[in-house]
Coordinates of C-alpha atoms and ligand atoms in Angstrom, one line a residue:
M1 CA 17.5 104.4 -72.8
R2 CA 20.9 104.2 -72.8
A3 CA 21.1 105.3 -69.2
N4 CA 18.9 102.3 -68.0
V5 CA 21.1 100.0 -70.1
L6 CA 24.0 101.2 -68.3
V7 CA 22.3 100.8 -64.7
T8 CA 21.5 97.3 -65.8
A9 CA 25.1 96.6 -66.8
C10 CA 26.2 98.1 -63.6
T11 CA 23.9 96.3 -61.4
L12 CA 24.9 93.1 -63.2
A13 CA 28.6 93.8 -62.9
M14 CA 28.1 94.6 -59.1
A15 CA 26.3 91.2 -58.8
L16 CA 28.9 89.5 -60.6
S17 CA 31.7 91.0 -58.7
T18 CA 30.6 90.4 -55.0
P19 CA 32.8 87.3 -54.9
A20 CA 34.6 89.0 -51.9
F21 CA 31.3 88.8 -50.0
A22 CA 30.5 85.5 -51.0
Q23 CA 33.5 84.2 -49.8
Y24 CA 32.7 85.5 -46.2
D25 CA 32.1 82.5 -44.3
P26 CA 30.2 83.4 -41.1
P27 CA 31.1 81.3 -37.9
K28 CA 29.0 78.3 -37.7
P29 CA 27.3 77.7 -34.2
E30 CA 28.9 75.1 -32.4
A31 CA 26.9 71.6 -32.7
P32 CA 25.2 71.1 -29.3
K33 CA 27.1 68.3 -27.4
P34 CA 24.6 65.5 -27.1
D35 CA 23.3 64.8 -23.8
P36 CA 25.1 62.4 -22.3
I37 CA 22.2 60.9 -20.4
K38 CA 20.6 60.3 -23.6
T39 CA 23.6 58.5 -24.7
M40 CA 23.2 56.2 -21.7
V41 CA 19.6 55.7 -22.1
G42 CA 20.4 54.7 -25.7
R43 CA 22.3 52.0 -24.7
L44 CA 19.1 50.1 -23.5
E45 CA 18.2 47.8 -26.0
L46 CA 15.0 45.9 -26.7
A47 CA 16.7 42.7 -27.8
N48 CA 18.8 42.7 -24.4
Y49 CA 15.9 43.3 -22.2
K50 CA 14.0 40.4 -24.0
A51 CA 16.9 38.2 -23.7
T52 CA 17.2 38.9 -20.0
I53 CA 13.6 38.1 -19.4
K54 CA 13.7 34.9 -21.7
G55 CA 16.9 34.1 -19.3
L56 CA 14.9 34.4 -16.2
T57 CA 12.1 32.1 -17.6
Q58 CA 14.5 29.1 -17.5
F59 CA 13.9 28.9 -13.9
G60 CA 10.2 28.6 -14.5
D61 CA 8.0 30.5 -11.9
R62 CA 11.1 31.0 -9.7
R63 CA 8.9 30.3 -6.6
Q64 CA 10.7 31.2 -3.1
G65 CA 11.9 28.4 -1.2
T66 CA 12.7 25.9 -4.2
D67 CA 15.9 25.1 -5.9
R68 CA 14.7 26.9 -9.1
N69 CA 14.5 30.0 -7.2
R70 CA 17.8 29.3 -5.7
A71 CA 19.4 28.6 -9.1
A72 CA 17.9 31.9 -10.6
I73 CA 19.6 33.9 -7.7
D74 CA 22.9 32.2 -8.5
W75 CA 22.3 33.2 -12.5
I76 CA 20.9 36.9 -11.7
E77 CA 24.4 37.2 -9.6
A78 CA 26.6 35.7 -12.3
Q79 CA 24.7 38.1 -14.9
L80 CA 25.5 41.0 -12.8
K81 CA 29.2 40.2 -12.4
S82 CA 29.2 39.7 -16.2
Y83 CA 27.8 43.1 -16.7
G84 CA 30.6 44.7 -14.6
C85 CA 28.7 45.3 -11.6
T86 CA 31.1 42.6 -9.6
N87 CA 30.5 43.6 -5.9
T88 CA 27.5 41.6 -5.3
E89 CA 26.4 40.9 -2.2
R90 CA 23.6 38.8 -0.4
I91 CA 20.9 39.4 2.4
K92 CA 20.3 36.4 4.4
Y93 CA 17.2 35.7 6.3
I94 CA 14.9 33.0 7.5
F95 CA 11.3 32.6 6.3
D96 CA 9.0 31.1 8.2
D97 CA 5.3 32.1 7.6
A98 CA 2.6 29.8 7.3
P99 CA 1.9 29.3 3.7
R100 CA -0.9 31.5 2.4
K101 CA -4.3 30.2 1.4
Y102 CA -5.5 31.3 -2.0
T103 CA -9.5 31.0 -2.8
T104 CA -10.7 32.3 -6.4
P105 CA -13.3 34.8 -5.8
A106 CA -16.5 34.9 -7.5
P107 CA -16.7 37.1 -10.5
L108 CA -18.0 40.5 -9.8
P109 CA -20.7 42.1 -11.7
N110 CA -19.4 45.2 -13.6
T111 CA -20.3 48.5 -12.2
I112 CA -20.5 50.6 -15.4
A113 CA -24.4 50.6 -15.1
S114 CA -24.7 50.8 -11.3
G115 CA -22.0 53.5 -11.0
E116 CA -20.6 51.4 -8.0
I117 CA -17.2 52.5 -6.8
R118 CA -15.4 49.4 -4.9
K119 CA -12.5 50.0 -2.6
N120 CA -9.4 48.4 -3.1
V121 CA -5.7 48.1 -1.8
G122 CA -3.5 50.9 -1.3
G123 CA -6.5 53.6 -0.9
S124 CA -7.6 52.7 -4.4
R125 CA -11.0 52.5 -6.0
M126 CA -12.1 50.3 -8.7
R127 CA -14.5 51.8 -11.4
G128 CA -16.1 50.1 -14.5
N129 CA -15.9 46.4 -15.4
V130 CA -13.9 44.4 -12.6
G131 CA -12.3 41.1 -14.1
P132 CA -11.4 38.0 -11.8
V133 CA -8.2 38.5 -9.7
S134 CA -6.7 35.2 -8.3
V135 CA -3.4 32.9 -7.9
N136 CA -3.3 29.7 -9.6
V137 CA -2.6 26.8 -7.5
D138 CA -3.5 24.2 -10.1
P139 CA -0.6 22.3 -11.6
E140 CA -2.8 21.0 -14.5
K141 CA -3.6 24.6 -15.6
Q142 CA 0.0 24.6 -16.8
E143 CA -0.1 23.1 -20.3
D144 CA 3.3 22.7 -21.0
E145 CA 4.4 19.3 -19.5
A146 CA 8.1 20.6 -19.5
L147 CA 7.2 23.6 -17.5
R148 CA 4.7 22.0 -15.1
K149 CA 7.6 19.5 -14.1
L150 CA 10.0 22.5 -13.6
N151 CA 7.6 24.2 -11.4
S152 CA 6.8 20.9 -9.4
Q153 CA 9.0 21.3 -6.2
P154 CA 6.7 23.0 -3.5
A155 CA 8.4 25.6 -1.3
V156 CA 9.9 24.8 2.0
N157 CA 10.3 27.2 4.9
G158 CA 13.8 27.9 5.9
P159 CA 16.8 30.2 5.1
R160 CA 16.6 32.7 2.3
E161 CA 19.0 34.8 0.2
E162 CA 18.6 37.7 -2.1
V163 CA 21.4 39.5 -4.3
F164 CA 22.2 43.0 -4.9
C165 CA 25.3 45.1 -6.4
T166 CA 26.0 48.8 -6.1
K167 CA 27.6 51.2 -8.4
I168 CA 29.7 53.2 -6.1
G169 CA 29.6 57.1 -6.1
S170 CA 32.8 58.9 -6.9
E171 CA 31.9 62.0 -5.0
H172 CA 29.2 60.7 -2.4
P173 CA 29.8 57.0 -1.8
E174 CA 27.8 57.4 1.5
E175 CA 24.4 58.0 -0.4
M176 CA 22.4 55.8 -2.5
Y177 CA 19.4 55.3 -4.6
I178 CA 17.8 51.8 -4.6
V179 CA 16.7 50.5 -7.8
G180 CA 14.6 47.0 -7.0
A181 CA 12.3 44.5 -8.3
H182 CA 11.3 41.1 -7.1
M183 CA 12.7 38.0 -8.5
D184 CA 10.3 35.5 -7.0
G185 CA 7.0 34.7 -8.5
H186 CA 4.3 31.9 -8.5
G187 CA 1.2 30.8 -10.4
W188 CA 2.8 27.8 -12.2
G189 CA 3.8 29.7 -15.4
E190 CA 7.3 31.6 -16.2
A191 CA 6.6 34.6 -13.8
A192 CA 7.6 36.5 -17.2
D193 CA 5.7 39.8 -16.7
D194 CA 5.2 39.5 -12.6
D195 CA 8.2 39.9 -12.0
G196 CA 10.7 38.9 -14.9
S197 CA 10.0 42.4 -16.5
G198 CA 10.8 44.4 -13.2
T199 CA 13.9 41.9 -12.7
A200 CA 15.1 42.2 -16.1
L201 CA 14.9 46.1 -16.0
V202 CA 16.9 46.7 -12.9
M203 CA 19.5 43.8 -14.4
E204 CA 19.8 46.0 -17.7
L205 CA 20.1 49.3 -15.5
A206 CA 22.9 47.4 -13.8
R207 CA 24.4 46.6 -17.1
V208 CA 24.4 50.1 -18.6
F209 CA 25.7 52.1 -15.3
S210 CA 28.5 49.4 -14.9
S211 CA 30.1 50.5 -18.2
P212 CA 34.0 51.8 -17.4
D213 CA 33.2 55.1 -19.2
I214 CA 30.3 56.2 -16.5
K215 CA 30.8 57.7 -13.3
T216 CA 28.0 58.9 -10.9
D217 CA 28.4 61.3 -8.0
R218 CA 26.2 59.2 -5.9
S219 CA 25.8 55.4 -5.4
I220 CA 23.2 53.5 -6.8
R221 CA 21.9 50.0 -5.5
F222 CA 20.5 47.5 -7.8
I223 CA 18.7 44.8 -5.9
L224 CA 16.5 41.7 -6.6
W225 CA 14.3 41.1 -3.7
N226 CA 13.0 37.4 -2.7
N227 CA 9.6 36.5 -1.0
E228 CA 7.8 39.7 -2.4
E229 CA 4.6 37.1 -3.2
T230 CA 4.6 36.0 0.2
G231 CA 4.3 39.1 2.1
L232 CA 7.5 41.3 0.9
N233 CA 9.7 39.4 3.2
G234 CA 12.8 40.0 1.5
A235 CA 12.3 43.8 1.6
K236 CA 11.2 43.7 5.1
A237 CA 14.5 41.7 6.1
Y238 CA 16.6 44.3 4.4
V239 CA 15.1 47.2 6.1
E240 CA 15.4 45.3 9.3
Q241 CA 19.0 44.6 9.1
R242 CA 20.4 47.6 7.3
A243 CA 17.9 50.5 8.1
A244 CA 20.2 51.4 11.3
L245 CA 23.8 51.1 9.3
Q246 CA 23.0 54.0 6.8
G247 CA 25.4 56.6 5.9
K248 CA 28.2 54.5 8.4
E249 CA 31.8 54.3 7.4
S250 CA 33.2 50.9 8.1
P251 CA 35.8 50.4 8.9
P252 CA 36.3 54.1 9.9
G253 CA 38.7 56.1 7.9
S254 CA 38.3 53.3 4.9
G255 CA 35.9 55.6 2.8
K256 CA 33.8 52.4 2.3
Y257 CA 30.1 52.7 3.3
P258 CA 28.4 49.4 3.4
E259 CA 24.9 50.9 3.6
P260 CA 25.2 54.3 2.0
K261 CA 22.2 56.7 3.5
W262 CA 18.9 56.0 1.5
L263 CA 18.0 58.9 -0.9
G264 CA 15.1 57.1 -2.9
M265 CA 13.8 53.8 -3.4
I266 CA 12.4 53.0 -7.0
Q267 CA 10.6 49.7 -7.2
H268 CA 9.6 48.0 -10.5
D269 CA 6.7 45.2 -10.4
M270 CA 4.8 43.9 -13.8
M271 CA 6.1 46.3 -16.6
M272 CA 4.5 44.8 -19.8
W273 CA 0.8 44.3 -20.0
D274 CA -1.4 47.6 -20.6
H275 CA -4.5 46.3 -22.7
G276 CA -7.3 48.2 -21.0
M277 CA -10.1 47.4 -18.9
P278 CA -11.6 43.9 -19.3
D279 CA -15.1 43.5 -21.0
A280 CA -18.4 43.0 -19.1
D281 CA -17.9 39.5 -19.2
G282 CA -14.2 39.7 -17.6
K283 CA -12.3 39.2 -21.2
V284 CA -9.4 41.6 -21.9
S285 CA -8.0 42.6 -25.4
P286 CA -5.5 40.7 -26.8
E287 CA -4.2 43.8 -28.2
Q288 CA -2.1 46.4 -26.2
R289 CA -4.2 49.5 -25.7
K290 CA -3.3 52.7 -28.0
E291 CA -3.1 54.8 -24.5
A292 CA -0.5 52.2 -23.1
D293 CA 1.5 54.0 -20.4
V294 CA 4.1 53.7 -17.5
N295 CA 2.3 54.0 -14.1
I296 CA 4.3 55.7 -11.5
E297 CA 2.9 55.5 -8.0
F298 CA 3.7 57.0 -4.8
R299 CA 1.6 56.6 -1.4
M300 CA -0.3 59.5 -0.2
D301 CA -1.2 58.7 3.1
N302 CA 2.5 58.8 5.0
K303 CA 4.8 61.4 6.3
L304 CA 7.1 61.2 3.4
A305 CA 4.1 61.7 0.9
E306 CA 5.4 65.1 -0.3
Q307 CA 8.9 64.1 -1.0
A308 CA 7.6 60.8 -2.7
A309 CA 5.2 62.8 -4.8
K310 CA 8.1 65.0 -6.0
L311 CA 10.1 62.0 -6.9
A312 CA 7.0 60.6 -8.8
Y313 CA 7.0 63.9 -10.9
F314 CA 10.6 64.0 -11.3
F315 CA 10.3 60.3 -12.8
R316 CA 7.3 61.7 -15.0
D317 CA 9.5 64.4 -16.4
A318 CA 12.5 61.7 -17.1
N319 CA 9.9 59.8 -19.0
E320 CA 9.2 63.0 -21.1
K321 CA 13.0 63.4 -21.9
Y322 CA 14.1 60.0 -22.3
A323 CA 11.4 57.6 -23.1
T324 CA 11.0 56.6 -26.8
N325 CA 7.5 55.2 -27.2
Y326 CA 5.3 55.8 -24.1
P327 CA 4.6 58.2 -22.0
A328 CA 3.9 58.0 -18.2
A329 CA 1.4 58.5 -15.5
V330 CA 1.5 59.5 -11.7
G331 CA -0.9 57.8 -9.2
H332 CA -0.9 58.2 -5.4
H333 CA -2.0 54.6 -4.1
M334 CA 1.2 52.6 -4.1
T335 CA 0.9 49.3 -2.6
N336 CA 1.5 45.5 -2.4
T337 CA 5.3 45.7 -3.7
D338 CA 8.5 46.1 -2.0
S339 CA 8.7 49.6 -1.9
D340 CA 6.0 49.5 0.9
P341 CA 8.6 48.8 3.9
F342 CA 10.7 51.7 2.9
K343 CA 7.9 54.4 2.4
E344 CA 7.9 55.7 6.0
L345 CA 11.9 56.1 5.8
V346 CA 12.8 57.3 2.4
P347 CA 10.9 58.7 -0.6
S348 CA 9.8 55.6 -2.5
I349 CA 7.8 55.0 -5.7
S350 CA 7.0 52.1 -7.7
L351 CA 6.6 51.8 -11.4
R352 CA 4.2 49.3 -13.1
E353 CA 2.4 48.7 -16.3
N354 CA -1.0 49.7 -14.7
E355 CA -1.9 51.1 -11.2
R356 CA -2.0 48.3 -8.7
G357 CA -5.2 48.9 -7.2
M358 CA -7.5 50.5 -9.5
Q359 CA -6.4 48.3 -12.6
I360 CA -4.3 45.5 -11.9
G361 CA -6.5 44.6 -9.0
A362 CA -9.6 45.0 -11.1
G363 CA -8.4 42.3 -13.5
W364 CA -6.7 44.3 -16.2
N365 CA -4.0 41.5 -16.8
P366 CA -5.2 38.3 -17.4
H367 CA -1.7 36.5 -17.0
Y368 CA -1.4 38.2 -13.5
H369 CA -0.3 35.0 -11.3
Q370 CA -1.5 32.8 -13.8
A371 CA 0.0 29.9 -15.7
T372 CA 0.0 32.0 -18.7
D373 CA 2.4 34.5 -17.5
K374 CA 4.9 33.1 -20.0
F375 CA 7.5 34.7 -22.4
S376 CA 5.4 33.6 -25.2
S377 CA 2.2 35.5 -24.0
Y378 CA 3.6 38.7 -24.7
S379 CA 4.3 40.8 -27.9
D380 CA 7.2 43.2 -28.8
K381 CA 4.7 46.2 -27.9
D382 CA 4.5 44.6 -24.6
F383 CA 8.3 44.3 -24.1
L384 CA 8.8 47.9 -25.5
L385 CA 6.6 49.2 -22.6
G386 CA 8.9 47.6 -20.2
L387 CA 11.8 49.1 -22.2
N388 CA 10.1 52.5 -22.0
A389 CA 9.9 52.2 -18.1
A390 CA 13.4 51.2 -18.2
Q391 CA 14.4 54.3 -20.0
T392 CA 12.4 56.5 -17.5
T393 CA 14.2 55.1 -14.4
L394 CA 17.6 55.2 -16.2
G395 CA 17.2 58.7 -17.2
A396 CA 15.9 59.7 -14.0
V397 CA 18.5 58.0 -11.6
A398 CA 21.5 59.2 -13.9
E399 CA 20.3 62.8 -13.4
L400 CA 19.6 62.2 -9.6
A401 CA 22.9 60.3 -9.1
G402 CA 24.8 63.1 -11.1
A403 CA 25.8 60.3 -14.1
K404 CA 28.4 61.6 -16.3
L405 CA 30.3 60.1 -19.4
K406 CA 34.0 60.2 -18.8
E407 CA 35.8 61.9 -21.9
Ligands
ZN501 ZN1 4.9 41.4 -8.5

């Protein structure tokens, strides 16, 4: 009994006399350095993205060949300069195509019961309910009188311009990624989604990458196409004028490359609305669908398909790493946007709210080319989908171009 007490006392004494051990402070593992690209992506803000879209809507539908379109280009250029993307330039070309005729197609019966598969643009196939898709040409559809007046000047053929600015790579100024969206619209609304949402995304990326504490190994060009809605004329003019200049130093020995070699082309067109398939009567839910995602498309049937697919999946990976709220999906029917004229020359992808052929082309967006494509038609969830596409592209392009934060 006495021995037991002694052992207990000794144990207690030992327990109390171990401060030498308690004082031992093992080295703490070094806190992991924050991923600099995550820091850059974190500089994108919903409020800025919304404000930039709102700023674009002051020029109504920004239809090509009008004063409101030219004023929008001037405003975009001033914004880019104010972000620090000061080396703005303009592409000049002549638009002289005959005006397109738009007709409203008869509504199609849904195909859920019949199982019919309808072919659509880009090699896509439409399934299920198919809603009406048309371009509004009726001013009376615009209920806002001031906006109707703002949009009233008709397009006139003639000289056209489009603006870009470039983040110059510090290691390889002779190579670049092209990040684009089209700034023109139509339909007597504000072209807020098509394509204010893509234009604002490109502008916000220009803002973040122009921060003086970010440098990139390779160059990034931020470009806002004109004349997309008339047949990709602005993007075609760019390819015609500049494809042959790629990678040439001018003047020789200057270290300047007016047209760096194209490494990838990333287009953004309609970034906000993902409310699902229409009902059998063509109506679409006013609420964003729970499965909303960013759709990244490449084009299967061309000679750079493999590299473009690789680029598309690289963007999906970037979405998984950097986007805060919405996932991304990859499809292979990229079509009807400004990446099209590039796709045989450089790996090209487009980012959208939905797939262009199978979904947008099947009437999934009731505001598409309509008088209702106005800032007020979208909720914060819709704007946030656009911001997540911005996070995706910023993260991907930062990795591809070798972006670093200066210490
Ligand atoms: Zn568009």
